[in-house]
């Protein structure tokens, strides 16, 4: 099995690995699940959310997708008590008095949720998509609708090498690491003997070299803390064998890296999420670009200056030209820029450096909510039968009906009282009182022609729904979601064909002769 849960999460969660608690569609909490053996708490740690608290023990060994009930944590002896409180409870701090008399002051009792305040969440596996929705934001990130389109448009596939800059929060990095993964066995945990030799006799050096020939992500970020944090994340996610993170200003120093593979990065695909992608393009050519062209592109006074940098780059003597591109494949490039002015400069630079098939796209991602909706009463000729109104007009009509009925009701009440009084007076005078039956008939007469009561409507609706499937299911309608989490930017795509030399032409000619 692959080491990384992002490549193969398996079928269920396990202790000491990443699980993601999904509270709402866009509200996810990543958690490394720790069981009792790895913490001081009987229930492992606790994830506290606005929908209740979830003990890690309740999240371990659960099939992905399981709905987990929140646990109610007994506040008197809570499972997830802090070390500070534990010290205090042991008489080392001010809480000692509270804990006095308790034989077992620290180990907590965690009960299954029974109160109305506790909710539930779903346990979902770590994937680039779920990670994008809950990763620690250090920058703006590329969201799933954008990166899925980029991956498809650049035809990125398993075994490819991709350059990305800047790496930022690593959202795009995770997505492409999964795409380029081609099942390379080197990602399986090596069984090393004492001398650092893998059980099958290959050394880690050889293993590394094999990896370079398989799918790989070369990620560049000039903000040092961001680069370091991403490196740490990739190690903890088991993706580090697939990604090389370099802390570098790519405008100045380009994309070549010094690894055992002297051709690295040998890139098939490039993705630039940078403030000034056109300044990086001079390094993405197959042969040294003409200095005059580089100068004219760089000297644009409206070019934004680089952000304050913590880059380790120091000015060095110019190195001999080396292309970071795979000479054997057409390079596919995508740039991601929020402003059209950036796009204009990028496209101009792309043309100058020989890029072709330049196209621009924007992602207008909208989620469509399709559901069945109540059918209008008027349309269906069911006036008075539907238990709840489907349109504003119907709601207004319903209110009027209620008012009319109220008027009639109060009128009848009044009339009834007057009748009682009349009968009492008639009795006093020794006259015959009007018959009760004729009074009921009078009332019946008055309610005739009135709008139907709620009871009438429900009764009629029941009958209708039994006889008409349409009424039961409602009409299929489609609504667009008003707000959707995606950072809209302009995506510019281009390709750089393989270089065709006189030698290649000669070879081709000889082949055809
Ligand atoms: N694509 C990333 C993601 O999905 O998480 C977000 C990238 S963020 C918008 C842009 C990053 O580019 C920032 O982290 C910034 O530090 C980095 N950057 C800007 N100029 C750079 C340069 N000259 N060289 C390398 N990285 C640079």
XYZ file of C-alpha atoms and ligand atoms in Angstrom:
540
model
C 0.000 0.000 0.000
C 1.060 3.590 -0.615
C 2.348 5.480 2.404
C 0.288 8.600 1.797
C -3.391 8.649 2.768
C -3.795 11.248 -0.013
C -2.926 8.570 -2.566
C -4.713 5.678 -0.929
C -6.786 6.482 2.148
C -7.948 2.873 2.546
C -11.495 2.151 3.616
C -11.421 3.415 7.189
C -9.677 5.769 9.588
C -6.826 4.633 11.793
C -4.924 5.855 14.822
C -2.112 8.347 14.257
C -3.242 9.238 10.765
C -5.086 12.186 9.313
C -8.879 12.195 9.338
C -11.172 15.034 8.363
C -14.291 15.905 10.303
C -16.904 17.445 8.035
C -19.411 19.598 9.917
C -20.995 21.350 6.932
C -20.283 21.218 3.218
C -17.607 23.916 3.447
C -16.632 23.449 7.076
C -14.059 20.728 7.610
C -11.580 20.168 10.425
C -8.393 18.161 9.804
C -7.242 16.074 12.753
C -4.445 13.605 13.317
C -6.269 10.936 15.305
C -4.522 9.989 18.514
C -5.676 7.006 20.523
C -5.427 6.489 24.260
C -1.983 4.876 23.973
C -0.491 7.991 22.409
C -2.049 10.539 24.779
C -2.602 10.874 28.467
C -6.362 10.737 27.934
C -8.508 7.628 28.022
C -10.495 8.752 24.980
C -7.568 10.156 23.017
C -7.776 13.874 22.352
C -11.018 15.736 21.736
C -12.058 17.866 18.747
C -14.291 20.656 20.029
C -16.680 22.100 17.477
C -19.827 24.197 17.525
C -21.766 20.993 16.916
C -20.327 19.302 19.980
C -17.138 17.549 21.024
C -15.763 14.469 19.313
C -13.298 12.193 21.083
C -10.564 10.752 18.898
C -11.485 7.254 20.082
C -14.928 7.723 18.537
C -13.232 8.580 15.214
C -10.665 5.774 14.977
C -11.320 2.607 12.948
C -14.467 3.998 11.393
C -15.304 3.481 7.709
C -14.830 6.775 5.839
C -18.133 8.562 5.504
C -19.463 7.402 8.869
C -21.749 9.804 10.665
C -20.305 10.345 14.135
C -22.433 11.505 17.064
C -20.873 14.188 19.207
C -19.763 13.056 22.635
C -20.821 15.038 25.663
C -17.804 15.514 27.806
C -18.343 15.485 31.521
C -16.889 18.829 32.481
C -16.147 17.690 36.039
C -13.690 15.045 34.892
C -13.239 15.693 31.227
C -11.333 13.251 29.063
C -9.514 16.019 27.248
C -8.198 17.811 30.277
C -5.121 19.906 29.791
C -1.785 19.088 31.331
C -2.085 22.264 33.368
C -5.350 21.155 34.922
C -3.868 17.726 35.565
C -0.989 19.299 37.460
C -3.390 21.460 39.364
C -5.557 18.475 40.221
C -2.532 16.677 41.610
C -2.017 19.474 44.080
C 0.476 21.433 42.032
C -1.773 24.395 41.382
C -4.829 26.367 42.362
C -7.345 23.760 41.179
C -6.140 21.270 43.813
C -8.994 22.140 46.120
C -11.618 21.444 43.445
C -10.150 18.033 42.801
C -9.701 17.075 46.455
C -11.648 14.015 47.473
C -11.702 12.639 43.948
C -9.925 9.312 43.697
C -9.414 9.558 39.973
C -9.373 13.262 39.231
C -8.004 13.204 35.687
C -9.342 10.310 33.650
C -12.604 11.526 32.212
C -15.985 10.041 31.494
C -17.297 10.644 28.016
C -20.914 9.847 27.382
C -22.677 9.390 24.075
C -24.588 12.457 23.020
C -28.131 12.611 24.208
C -28.734 16.316 24.614
C -30.252 18.580 22.017
C -27.136 20.791 21.955
C -24.953 17.983 20.584
C -24.809 17.321 16.885
C -23.001 15.059 14.488
C -20.340 15.220 11.814
C -19.085 12.976 9.045
C -15.633 11.494 9.052
C -14.148 11.868 5.569
C -10.763 10.804 4.185
C -7.972 13.255 3.400
C -7.994 14.019 -0.326
C -6.682 17.074 -2.203
C -10.308 18.265 -2.380
C -11.044 17.978 1.343
C -7.584 19.330 2.188
C -8.184 22.426 0.019
C -11.253 23.206 2.122
C -9.515 22.960 5.489
C -5.779 23.595 5.025
C -4.081 26.289 7.095
C -4.238 29.361 4.833
C -0.940 31.148 4.406
C -1.942 32.724 1.090
C -4.820 32.777 -1.371
C -5.181 29.242 -2.654
C -6.218 27.578 -5.889
C -9.579 25.867 -5.340
C -10.793 22.562 -6.750
C -12.865 23.948 -9.672
C -9.757 25.770 -10.938
C -7.165 23.068 -10.398
C -9.292 20.322 -11.876
C -9.671 22.405 -15.046
C -5.927 23.212 -15.085
C -4.980 19.548 -14.705
C -7.316 18.570 -17.521
C -6.292 21.424 -19.868
C -2.557 20.856 -19.379
C -3.105 17.116 -19.839
C -1.113 16.401 -16.673
C -0.954 12.667 -16.122
C 0.742 10.009 -14.007
C 4.495 9.986 -14.550
C 4.703 13.639 -15.668
C 7.016 16.192 -14.130
C 5.437 19.516 -13.201
C 6.940 22.816 -12.064
C 4.753 24.992 -9.828
C 5.545 28.465 -8.485
C 4.719 29.839 -5.970
C 3.713 27.016 -3.771
C 1.873 29.236 -1.257
C -0.330 27.109 1.006
C 0.178 23.922 -1.006
C -3.409 23.479 -2.195
C -2.390 23.020 -5.846
C 0.675 20.992 -4.750
C -1.475 18.295 -3.134
C -3.734 18.029 -6.168
C -0.932 17.616 -8.693
C 1.088 15.288 -6.451
C -1.810 12.853 -6.629
C -2.127 13.293 -10.415
C 1.525 12.610 -11.252
C 1.699 9.608 -8.932
C 2.058 6.572 -11.145
C 1.964 3.864 -8.521
C 5.697 3.993 -8.126
C 6.647 1.250 -5.689
C 9.352 3.418 -4.126
C 6.603 5.192 -2.224
C 6.004 2.071 -0.194
C 7.708 2.281 3.155
C 11.200 0.879 2.613
C 12.146 -1.906 4.932
C 15.649 -0.810 5.842
C 18.192 -2.898 7.643
C 20.621 -1.491 10.160
C 23.037 -0.286 7.509
C 20.358 1.794 5.817
C 20.009 -0.761 3.050
C 16.543 -1.587 1.877
C 15.538 -5.231 2.234
C 15.598 -5.762 -1.532
C 19.237 -4.701 -1.642
C 18.767 -1.256 -3.256
C 20.174 1.757 -1.472
C 18.137 4.872 -0.673
C 20.300 6.706 -3.242
C 19.209 4.381 -5.981
C 15.657 4.592 -4.752
C 15.769 8.364 -5.001
C 17.163 8.224 -8.501
C 14.359 5.876 -9.579
C 11.862 8.359 -8.199
C 13.204 11.156 -10.353
C 12.209 9.210 -13.414
C 8.671 8.890 -12.127
C 5.996 11.485 -11.636
C 7.303 14.444 -9.673
C 6.331 17.947 -8.574
C 9.005 20.664 -8.440
C 7.582 23.338 -6.220
C 9.135 26.806 -5.746
C 8.359 29.336 -3.051
C 10.466 32.357 -2.135
C 8.873 32.999 1.258
C 11.051 30.852 3.517
C 8.556 30.112 6.353
C 5.913 29.133 3.775
C 8.359 26.832 1.997
C 9.337 25.201 5.284
C 5.763 24.751 6.441
C 4.829 23.108 3.156
C 7.811 20.759 3.422
C 6.668 19.722 6.905
C 3.093 19.182 5.749
C 4.202 17.056 2.820
C 6.320 14.883 5.114
C 3.425 14.394 7.531
C 1.120 13.567 4.593
C 3.585 11.084 3.140
C 3.854 13.042 -0.113
C 7.446 14.228 0.277
C 8.896 11.556 -2.062
C 6.740 13.046 -4.832
C 7.470 16.735 -4.239
C 10.682 18.768 -4.082
C 10.100 22.149 -2.424
C 12.744 24.776 -3.190
C 12.934 28.116 -1.403
C 13.814 30.454 -4.238
C 12.952 33.649 -6.113
C 12.138 32.152 -9.485
C 12.233 35.512 -11.320
C 15.918 35.787 -10.516
C 17.063 32.193 -10.259
C 14.792 30.152 -12.506
C 13.684 26.569 -12.066
C 16.664 24.233 -12.459
C 17.434 22.165 -9.383
C 20.510 20.259 -8.396
C 19.551 16.652 -7.811
C 21.000 13.332 -8.798
C 18.974 13.651 -11.973
C 21.064 16.220 -13.831
C 18.179 17.031 -16.148
C 15.792 17.920 -13.313
C 13.153 19.220 -13.326
C 12.752 17.945 -16.904
C 9.272 19.430 -16.826
C 6.322 18.536 -19.035
C 3.904 20.977 -17.409
C 4.350 24.401 -15.743
C 1.917 26.201 -13.457
C 2.678 29.779 -12.408
C 0.621 31.348 -9.601
C 2.870 34.402 -9.240
C 2.280 38.174 -9.173
C 4.357 38.669 -12.354
C 4.506 35.415 -14.339
C 6.034 37.189 -17.373
C 9.231 37.730 -15.338
C 9.615 33.978 -14.873
C 9.103 33.076 -18.548
C 12.696 33.882 -19.587
C 13.760 30.745 -17.674
C 11.165 28.543 -19.387
C 12.685 28.286 -22.839
C 14.528 25.525 -24.651
C 17.493 27.675 -25.651
C 18.865 30.945 -24.222
C 16.395 33.749 -24.997
C 17.698 36.870 -26.814
C 18.906 39.324 -24.084
C 17.146 42.242 -25.820
C 13.758 40.494 -25.518
C 14.373 39.640 -21.841
C 15.354 43.246 -21.177
C 12.309 44.732 -22.863
C 9.927 42.448 -20.936
C 11.643 43.094 -17.591
C 11.949 46.846 -18.061
C 8.176 47.519 -18.156
C 7.778 50.270 -15.512
C 4.315 49.015 -14.538
C 5.673 45.601 -13.554
C 4.922 45.023 -9.862
C 7.976 44.785 -7.695
C 8.447 41.509 -5.859
C 6.936 41.159 -2.386
C 9.356 41.592 0.547
C 11.325 38.415 0.462
C 13.043 36.175 2.926
C 14.655 34.338 0.043
C 18.063 32.822 0.578
C 19.076 33.798 -2.956
C 22.282 35.791 -3.116
C 23.508 37.470 -6.302
C 25.650 35.013 -8.239
C 27.627 35.038 -11.442
C 25.386 34.057 -14.382
C 25.327 30.282 -14.814
C 25.504 28.632 -18.229
C 22.006 28.259 -19.703
C 20.170 25.081 -18.807
C 16.552 24.458 -19.762
C 14.231 23.102 -17.039
C 11.935 21.692 -19.745
C 11.690 18.120 -20.946
C 13.236 18.310 -24.451
C 11.180 15.326 -25.630
C 7.652 16.590 -24.915
C 5.554 19.614 -25.800
C 5.545 21.782 -22.664
C 2.104 22.796 -21.437
C 1.934 26.021 -19.440
C -0.771 27.639 -17.333
C -0.629 30.974 -15.508
C -3.143 32.093 -12.892
C -3.628 35.873 -12.529
C -6.425 37.899 -10.956
C -6.061 41.018 -13.190
C -6.436 41.401 -16.935
C -3.370 43.721 -17.029
C -1.272 40.826 -15.713
C -2.744 38.614 -18.416
C -1.843 41.134 -21.132
C 1.800 41.243 -20.037
C 1.968 37.476 -19.662
C 0.523 36.895 -23.131
C 2.934 39.431 -24.679
C 5.880 37.679 -23.028
C 4.580 34.249 -24.070
C 4.477 35.377 -27.727
C 8.005 36.811 -27.493
C 9.383 33.543 -26.127
C 7.695 31.398 -28.786
C 4.718 29.971 -26.893
C 1.811 28.926 -29.110
C -1.912 28.151 -28.858
C -2.361 30.888 -26.262
C -5.865 30.805 -24.777
C -7.482 32.461 -21.770
C -10.304 31.126 -19.590
C -12.148 32.197 -16.473
C -13.877 29.737 -14.246
C -17.482 30.665 -13.516
C -18.156 27.858 -11.175
C -21.737 27.620 -9.940
C -23.289 24.777 -8.096
C -26.784 23.988 -9.310
C -29.236 22.873 -6.716
C -31.846 20.619 -8.280
C -34.877 19.690 -6.202
C -38.579 19.023 -6.330
C -40.784 21.941 -5.438
C -44.455 22.190 -4.559
C -46.659 22.653 -7.577
C -48.602 25.972 -7.730
C -52.226 25.557 -6.650
C -53.680 27.771 -9.319
C -51.788 25.917 -12.054
C -52.873 22.557 -10.796
C -56.469 23.577 -10.082
C -56.065 22.474 -6.496
C -57.013 25.741 -4.824
C -57.873 25.110 -1.242
C -56.372 21.657 -1.157
C -52.678 22.304 -0.670
C -51.564 22.343 2.964
C -48.939 25.051 2.412
C -48.871 27.879 -0.168
C -46.472 27.605 -3.085
C -46.535 31.226 -4.326
C -46.830 34.701 -2.798
C -50.287 35.158 -4.340
C -51.408 31.941 -2.762
C -50.035 32.969 0.620
C -51.917 36.297 0.396
C -55.084 34.500 -0.658
C -54.641 32.126 2.270
C -54.405 35.063 4.717
C -57.540 36.603 3.240
C -59.342 33.280 3.591
C -58.316 33.093 7.238
C -59.573 36.645 7.831
C -62.905 35.857 6.124
C -63.340 32.759 8.199
C -62.510 34.685 11.373
C -65.110 37.321 10.514
C -67.767 34.715 9.951
C -66.759 32.870 13.095
C -67.018 35.991 15.278
C -70.336 36.919 13.598
C -71.689 33.474 14.398
C -70.486 33.666 17.983
C -72.215 36.999 18.412
C -75.386 35.681 16.852
C -75.259 32.646 19.126
C -74.977 34.830 22.224
C -77.879 36.976 21.018
C -79.939 33.852 20.397
C -79.221 32.553 23.919
C -80.286 35.930 25.300
C -83.412 35.931 23.107
C -84.335 32.434 24.286
C -83.775 33.415 27.938
C -86.007 36.472 27.521
C -88.659 34.389 25.695
C -88.581 31.900 28.578
C -88.984 34.776 31.036
C -91.981 36.006 29.102
C -93.343 32.433 28.993
C -92.993 32.233 25.191
C -91.694 29.235 23.180
C -87.889 29.364 22.479
C -86.673 28.864 18.879
C -85.695 25.236 18.119
C -81.966 24.279 18.532
C -81.982 22.382 15.237
C -83.155 25.352 13.230
C -80.300 27.394 14.815
C -77.707 24.813 13.653
C -79.231 24.881 10.200
C -78.884 28.684 10.214
C -75.190 28.411 11.052
C -74.621 25.806 8.353
C -76.225 28.135 5.863
C -73.835 30.930 6.854
C -70.638 28.850 6.492
C -71.667 27.702 3.040
C -69.559 29.362 0.346
C -66.789 30.215 2.832
C -63.097 29.481 2.032
C -62.095 25.988 3.211
C -60.646 25.583 6.683
C -57.169 24.156 7.319
C -58.729 20.838 8.209
C -60.629 20.823 4.912
C -57.459 21.653 2.997
C -55.439 18.893 4.641
C -58.144 16.358 4.034
C -58.410 17.337 0.396
C -54.624 17.369 -0.068
C -54.396 13.874 1.344
C -56.952 12.604 -1.102
C -55.273 14.412 -3.998
C -51.791 13.171 -3.108
C -53.044 9.628 -3.037
C -54.509 9.949 -6.461
C -51.797 12.093 -8.095
C -48.085 11.221 -7.996
C -47.278 14.684 -9.390
C -48.646 16.371 -6.318
C -46.612 14.110 -4.050
C -43.268 14.638 -5.785
C -43.556 18.225 -6.906
C -42.060 19.834 -9.982
C -38.345 19.496 -10.719
C -36.694 22.916 -10.310
C -33.125 24.149 -10.495
C -31.621 27.000 -8.477
C -28.086 28.425 -8.531
C -26.193 28.774 -5.324
C -25.657 32.452 -4.457
C -22.171 32.061 -3.005
C -19.437 29.630 -3.862
C -15.931 29.411 -2.541
C -13.640 29.788 -5.516
C -10.976 32.365 -6.137
C -11.705 33.595 -9.625
C -8.693 34.363 -11.753
C -7.776 34.391 -15.407
C -6.204 31.177 -16.583
C -3.850 31.526 -19.535
C -2.766 28.354 -21.299
C -0.024 27.945 -23.901
C 2.210 25.254 -25.355
C 5.854 25.191 -26.381
C 6.581 22.543 -29.029
C 9.745 20.479 -28.948
C 12.651 22.163 -30.673
C 13.060 21.053 -34.269
C 16.677 21.229 -35.354
C 18.278 20.887 -38.776
C 19.530 17.526 -37.553
C 15.979 16.387 -36.736
C 14.875 17.512 -40.192
C 17.686 15.579 -41.813
C 16.775 12.481 -39.763
C 13.139 12.794 -40.772
C 14.069 13.244 -44.435
C 16.251 10.148 -44.401
C 13.465 8.164 -42.777
C 11.029 9.030 -45.552
C 13.451 8.399 -48.408
N -0.920 28.115 -5.691
C -0.816 28.255 -4.263
C -1.842 27.380 -3.566
O -2.692 26.766 -4.256
O -1.822 27.261 -2.336
C -0.957 29.696 -3.831
C 0.127 30.598 -4.389
S 0.130 32.182 -3.659
C -1.211 32.948 -4.401
C 1.496 32.947 -4.469
C 2.811 32.548 -3.847
O 3.834 32.947 -4.731
C 3.080 33.233 -2.531
O 3.263 32.291 -1.531
C 4.366 34.014 -2.784
O 5.252 34.003 -1.683
C 4.970 33.268 -3.961
N 5.873 34.076 -4.796
C 5.698 35.349 -5.197
N 6.741 35.760 -5.951
C 7.583 34.698 -6.033
C 8.843 34.487 -6.666
N 9.440 35.454 -7.347
N 9.425 33.260 -6.558
C 8.825 32.278 -5.873
N 7.652 32.421 -5.237
C 7.032 33.621 -5.309
